[in-house]
Amino acid sequence: MTKTNETRIDRRFAALKAEGRAALVTFVTAGDPDLETSKAILAGLPGAGADVIELGMPFSDPMADGPAIQASSLRALKAGHKMRDTLAMVREFRKTDNDTPIVLMGYYNPIYVYPNAAFLDEAAEAGVDGLIVVDTPPEVDGELCLPAIERGINFIRLVTPTTDDKRLKTVLKNTSGFLYYVSITGITGAASANPDHVEAEVARLKRATTLPVAVGFGVRTPEQARAMAKGADGVVVGSALVRTIEDTLTQDGVATGNTVGSVLSLVGRLSAALREA
């Protein structure tokens, strides 16, 4: 693995390990349903209990996102959200929070057209700590992964139930920050995995790496989060949060007075479940 200097992600997982609990990793899409509401949600996540924040980079043609997250991206894009707005959100967040890790998650196309070097420079300057770019395989690490690491940004990769031990070695080579275990075969927000099977898979991964392992895809409720945390270092919840946003909108897709509070309330219940696990 290519070494990076200690990052906010490293420090956060080390602190939570000392506490003896798993991280709550929350995903929301930048700019959903509009910039101001999205900024209010982002600002409120740490206080509600989010330990690590994944901020989705809206994209019109995803490959791993289920209907809920696809809809959130489309709402953001319809509202005029651009990549520079996502980076500006991080920059503004850092004015009041210099501790909570932020990971940008999405697809390569919007980064490629930014283009790469400018995106990475601005992401590092804004305070981005990690990237998850699901359609950049390890075979092309020289294009985005290694330049990100050179700028002190962790490059986090996903592994799935179909990732065998041989492929795992390749995936781990330049992965840093944490390893994201996709608990099901399929898209985000689909069926939930068997917690016993996930625990066994996490144990297999931990025999191959010292990186923290976070489990995601299909985790919707505090009870599921608690169950998935067994043996894992973190639990990722995304579709449930963006679906909560959707449920509070008017028929025209406009945020209401309940939008921010409903999302943060769910984050609080998820966080409480992990603290009780």
XYZ file of C-alpha atoms in Angstrom, residues 15-252:
238
model
C -10.157 7.402 18.123
C -13.274 5.260 17.623
C -11.224 2.078 18.012
C -10.040 3.424 21.355
C -13.683 4.056 22.270
C -14.513 0.522 21.245
C -17.284 1.330 18.787
C -17.916 1.389 15.065
C -18.107 4.605 13.046
C -21.353 5.874 11.614
C -20.546 6.819 8.023
C -23.352 8.884 6.516
C -23.913 9.488 2.811
C -25.865 12.389 1.381
C -25.757 13.818 -2.106
C -24.301 17.310 -2.457
C -26.910 19.813 -3.561
C -29.928 17.621 -2.778
C -32.608 18.922 -2.987
C -31.047 22.393 -3.256
C -27.757 23.951 -2.243
C -28.873 25.735 0.922
C -30.753 22.744 2.332
C -27.862 20.460 1.491
C -25.420 22.785 3.271
C -27.645 22.817 6.353
C -27.768 19.004 6.408
C -24.001 18.772 5.977
C -23.376 21.244 8.784
C -25.696 19.349 11.123
C -24.401 15.816 10.511
C -21.502 15.793 13.027
C -23.674 17.105 15.837
C -26.306 14.486 15.040
C -23.746 11.687 15.349
C -22.057 11.199 11.983
C -18.429 10.174 12.465
C -17.441 10.231 8.791
C -19.348 11.990 5.999
C -19.594 10.727 2.450
C -20.708 13.497 0.129
C -22.015 12.278 -3.192
C -20.888 14.041 -6.344
C -24.091 14.246 -8.433
C -23.877 12.341 -11.705
C -26.525 11.506 -14.270
C -25.332 8.021 -15.266
C -24.353 6.029 -12.140
C -23.517 2.314 -12.084
C -23.763 1.365 -8.397
C -26.507 3.625 -7.077
C -30.048 2.426 -6.532
C -33.213 4.427 -7.295
C -33.108 6.557 -4.133
C -29.580 7.872 -4.671
C -30.128 8.215 -8.421
C -33.152 10.389 -7.659
C -31.107 12.501 -5.233
C -28.476 13.135 -7.914
C -31.136 14.134 -10.407
C -32.716 16.552 -7.907
C -29.328 18.182 -7.331
C -28.533 18.412 -11.034
C -31.996 19.812 -11.751
C -31.303 22.490 -9.123
C -28.176 23.443 -11.076
C -25.571 21.836 -8.843
C -22.011 21.710 -10.225
C -18.801 20.061 -9.050
C -17.444 23.434 -7.963
C -20.472 23.781 -5.668
C -19.587 20.460 -4.014
C -16.040 21.643 -3.358
C -17.360 24.988 -2.098
C -19.628 23.111 0.350
C -16.602 21.314 1.783
C -14.640 24.550 1.984
C -17.464 26.227 3.905
C -17.895 23.188 6.195
C -14.214 23.372 7.137
C -14.679 26.911 8.485
C -16.477 25.437 11.493
C -15.381 21.781 11.553
C -11.755 20.806 11.122
C -12.126 17.302 12.538
C -14.904 15.392 10.776
C -13.595 13.500 7.738
C -15.303 14.154 4.410
C -15.104 11.631 1.592
C -16.345 12.535 -1.884
C -18.053 9.589 -3.563
C -19.076 9.246 -7.165
C -17.888 8.537 -10.690
C -14.909 9.449 -12.808
C -16.569 11.347 -15.624
C -17.197 14.653 -13.741
C -13.632 14.524 -12.378
C -12.094 13.764 -15.782
C -13.767 16.754 -17.403
C -12.910 19.110 -14.482
C -10.005 17.970 -15.147
C -8.082 15.649 -12.783
C -5.239 17.862 -11.549
C -7.431 20.897 -10.949
C -10.038 18.779 -9.176
C -7.495 17.136 -6.874
C -5.755 20.445 -6.095
C -9.050 22.132 -5.225
C -10.328 19.119 -3.281
C -7.193 19.037 -1.130
C -7.346 22.795 -0.592
C -11.043 22.630 0.339
C -10.454 19.973 3.006
C -11.526 16.755 1.306
C -10.005 13.739 3.060
C -10.863 10.847 0.797
C -12.254 9.787 -2.559
C -14.430 6.853 -3.582
C -14.596 6.733 -7.363
C -16.260 3.444 -8.106
C -15.437 3.190 -11.804
C -11.645 3.596 -11.575
C -10.128 0.107 -11.192
C -6.703 -0.481 -9.582
C -5.211 -1.181 -13.012
C -5.329 2.564 -13.771
C -4.148 3.894 -10.396
C -1.641 6.192 -12.083
C -4.477 8.286 -13.512
C -6.312 9.385 -10.355
C -5.531 7.255 -7.295
C -1.804 7.924 -7.001
C -2.090 11.666 -7.777
C -4.752 11.872 -5.040
C -2.485 10.145 -2.535
C 0.348 12.519 -3.459
C -1.938 15.361 -2.350
C -2.726 13.684 0.995
C -6.164 12.406 -0.046
C -7.043 8.828 0.863
C -8.276 6.648 -1.984
C -10.908 4.281 -0.625
C -12.003 1.225 -2.542
C -15.012 -1.026 -2.506
C -14.867 -4.789 -2.244
C -17.886 -7.026 -2.728
C -18.993 -10.567 -1.849
C -17.529 -11.642 -5.204
C -14.041 -10.218 -4.520
C -11.853 -13.289 -4.026
C -8.551 -13.324 -2.152
C -6.480 -12.946 -5.332
C -8.395 -9.853 -6.454
C -8.375 -8.485 -2.913
C -4.578 -8.190 -2.980
C -4.814 -6.005 -6.081
C -7.590 -3.862 -4.615
C -5.677 -3.282 -1.380
C -2.435 -2.218 -3.045
C -3.091 1.557 -3.025
C -6.192 1.683 -0.839
C -5.968 3.875 2.265
C -8.253 5.402 4.883
C -10.637 2.475 5.094
C -11.944 -0.401 3.036
C -15.616 -0.268 2.039
C -17.294 -3.680 2.086
C -20.394 -3.818 -0.119
C -22.542 -6.274 1.796
C -24.732 -7.366 -1.117
C -24.356 -8.047 -4.803
C -26.325 -5.276 -6.452
C -27.060 -1.592 -6.098
C -27.407 0.715 -3.103
C -30.616 0.568 -1.104
C -31.488 -2.955 -2.245
C -32.034 -6.025 -0.051
C -30.131 -6.278 3.208
C -27.395 -8.831 3.801
C -27.262 -11.579 6.402
C -25.336 -10.087 9.362
C -23.637 -13.419 10.139
C -22.365 -13.673 6.570
C -21.152 -10.076 6.671
C -19.316 -10.682 9.946
C -17.509 -13.657 8.394
C -16.576 -11.632 5.300
C -15.300 -8.738 7.408
C -13.131 -11.196 9.338
C -11.726 -12.457 6.013
C -10.896 -8.903 4.952
C -9.250 -8.124 8.262
C -6.916 -11.062 7.801
C -5.687 -9.358 4.633
C -5.395 -5.717 5.793
C -4.912 -3.524 8.825
C -7.218 -0.891 7.335
C -10.562 -0.245 9.062
C -13.442 -2.005 7.306
C -16.796 -0.229 6.892
C -19.926 -2.100 5.762
C -22.519 -0.524 3.494
C -25.353 -1.078 0.976
C -28.751 -2.140 2.308
C -28.375 -0.704 5.836
C -31.515 1.292 6.581
C -32.487 1.087 10.257
C -30.750 1.491 13.624
C -31.302 -2.219 14.252
C -29.621 -3.155 10.960
C -26.758 -0.765 11.684
C -26.195 -2.379 15.063
C -26.246 -5.870 13.528
C -23.846 -4.953 10.707
C -21.397 -3.370 13.125
C -20.424 -6.759 14.560
C -16.734 -7.102 13.792
C -16.718 -4.035 11.511
C -15.096 -0.655 12.097
C -17.874 1.319 10.478
C -21.366 1.167 9.036
C -22.375 3.216 5.996
C -25.942 4.490 5.626
C -26.933 6.361 2.469
C -30.149 5.424 0.717
C -32.175 5.663 3.937
C -30.994 9.242 4.440
C -31.657 10.446 0.910
C -35.034 8.679 0.977
C -35.825 10.620 4.153
C -35.024 13.822 2.277
C -37.333 12.766 -0.541
C -40.159 11.934 1.853
C -40.167 15.475 3.261
C -40.337 17.319 -0.067
C -43.386 18.951 -1.590
C -44.917 17.431 -4.713
C -42.734 19.840 -6.687
